[in-house]
Amino acid sequence: MEAINDNLIPWRFVSRWECVRCGWCCRNLDVHLTVFDEMRLRKYGDVFWRSKVGVYLKKVNGACIFYDGLCKIYPERPRACVFYPFYFLKKGEEIARFGKYYVYVDRNCRGLGRGRKVEEVLKELLRIKELGARTGTRTRDDRIHSPALYP
């Protein structure tokens, strides 16, 4: 089965996952923010950069502004960080279907193959995603108490 791009593969090719806090994503990806992320993180001052397609966290020395070997805001990190390395799409290959979404995983994540069963993690992420769709944001409980996302 072919990946939808060089890095994303269907979730079924991954058995387990946990965040190992290695910082690969913090150093290599731009962190896109929701409006609600921006509102929550505004308290940290000038930490954003804007593009034609959205608002992102600034980078310092090639890494997310909040990364200094560990994430300084891990319990309140942006939604994109909570969901990484999983991408929930509305279209995709049948092998990537999970409920009403097609879920792909970034094969660069060093937490692949460790931790909890991917199905459990995806159920937790889907619960957060659907709650966010209804309320427009995550709740404090989702950020703090989700065992699938906070090792």
CSV table of N, CA, C and O in Angstrom, one decimal, residues 10-12 88-104 122:
chain,number,residue,atom,x,y,z
A,10,PRO,N,-1.3,5.0,6.3
A,10,PRO,CA,-2.5,4.6,6.9
A,10,PRO,C,-2.3,4.1,8.4
A,10,PRO,O,-1.3,3.4,8.6
A,11,TRP,N,-3.2,4.5,9.3
A,11,TRP,CA,-3.0,4.2,10.7
A,11,TRP,C,-2.9,2.7,10.9
A,11,TRP,O,-2.2,2.3,11.9
A,12,ARG,N,-3.5,1.9,10.1
A,12,ARG,CA,-3.5,0.4,10.3
A,12,ARG,C,-2.1,-0.2,10.2
A,12,ARG,O,-1.9,-1.3,10.7
A,88,PHE,N,-6.4,13.5,10.6
A,88,PHE,CA,-7.8,13.0,10.4
A,88,PHE,C,-8.3,13.7,9.1
A,88,PHE,O,-8.4,15.0,9.1
A,89,LEU,N,-8.5,13.0,8.1
A,89,LEU,CA,-9.0,13.5,6.8
A,89,LEU,C,-10.4,13.1,6.5
A,89,LEU,O,-10.8,12.1,6.9
A,90,LYS,N,-11.0,13.9,5.6
A,90,LYS,CA,-12.4,13.5,5.2
A,90,LYS,C,-12.4,12.5,4.0
A,90,LYS,O,-13.4,11.9,3.7
A,91,LYS,N,-11.3,12.4,3.3
A,91,LYS,CA,-11.2,11.5,2.2
A,91,LYS,C,-9.9,10.7,2.3
A,91,LYS,O,-8.9,11.2,2.9
A,92,GLY,N,-9.9,9.5,1.8
A,92,GLY,CA,-8.6,8.8,1.8
A,92,GLY,C,-8.8,7.3,1.3
A,92,GLY,O,-9.9,7.0,0.8
A,93,GLU,N,-7.9,6.5,1.6
A,93,GLU,CA,-7.9,5.1,1.2
A,93,GLU,C,-8.8,4.3,2.3
A,93,GLU,O,-8.7,4.7,3.4
A,94,GLU,N,-9.4,3.3,1.8
A,94,GLU,CA,-10.3,2.5,2.7
A,94,GLU,C,-9.5,2.0,3.9
A,94,GLU,O,-10.0,1.9,5.0
A,95,ILE,N,-8.2,1.6,3.7
A,95,ILE,CA,-7.4,1.0,4.7
A,95,ILE,C,-7.1,2.0,5.9
A,95,ILE,O,-6.8,1.7,7.0
A,96,ALA,N,-7.3,3.3,5.6
A,96,ALA,CA,-7.1,4.4,6.6
A,96,ALA,C,-8.3,4.8,7.3
A,96,ALA,O,-8.3,5.6,8.2
A,97,ARG,N,-9.5,4.2,6.9
A,97,ARG,CA,-10.8,4.6,7.6
A,97,ARG,C,-10.8,4.2,9.1
A,97,ARG,O,-10.4,3.1,9.5
A,98,PHE,N,-11.2,5.2,9.8
A,98,PHE,CA,-11.5,5.0,11.3
A,98,PHE,C,-12.7,5.8,11.6
A,98,PHE,O,-12.7,7.1,11.6
A,99,GLY,N,-13.9,5.1,11.7
A,99,GLY,CA,-15.1,5.8,11.8
A,99,GLY,C,-15.4,6.6,10.6
A,99,GLY,O,-15.3,6.1,9.5
A,100,LYS,N,-15.8,7.9,10.7
A,100,LYS,CA,-16.1,8.7,9.5
A,100,LYS,C,-14.9,9.4,9.0
A,100,LYS,O,-15.0,10.2,8.0
A,101,TYR,N,-13.7,9.1,9.5
A,101,TYR,CA,-12.5,9.8,9.0
A,101,TYR,C,-11.5,8.8,8.4
A,101,TYR,O,-11.6,7.6,8.6
A,102,TYR,N,-10.5,9.3,7.7
A,102,TYR,CA,-9.4,8.5,7.2
A,102,TYR,C,-8.2,9.1,7.9
A,102,TYR,O,-7.9,10.3,7.9
A,103,VAL,N,-7.6,8.2,8.6
A,103,VAL,CA,-6.5,8.6,9.5
A,103,VAL,C,-5.1,8.1,9.0
A,103,VAL,O,-5.0,7.0,8.7
A,104,TYR,N,-4.2,9.1,8.9
A,104,TYR,CA,-2.9,8.8,8.5
A,104,TYR,C,-1.9,9.2,9.6
A,104,TYR,O,-2.2,10.1,10.4
A,122,LEU,N,-6.6,6.5,19.0
A,122,LEU,CA,-7.5,7.1,18.0
A,122,LEU,C,-8.9,7.4,18.6
A,122,LEU,O,-9.5,8.4,18.3
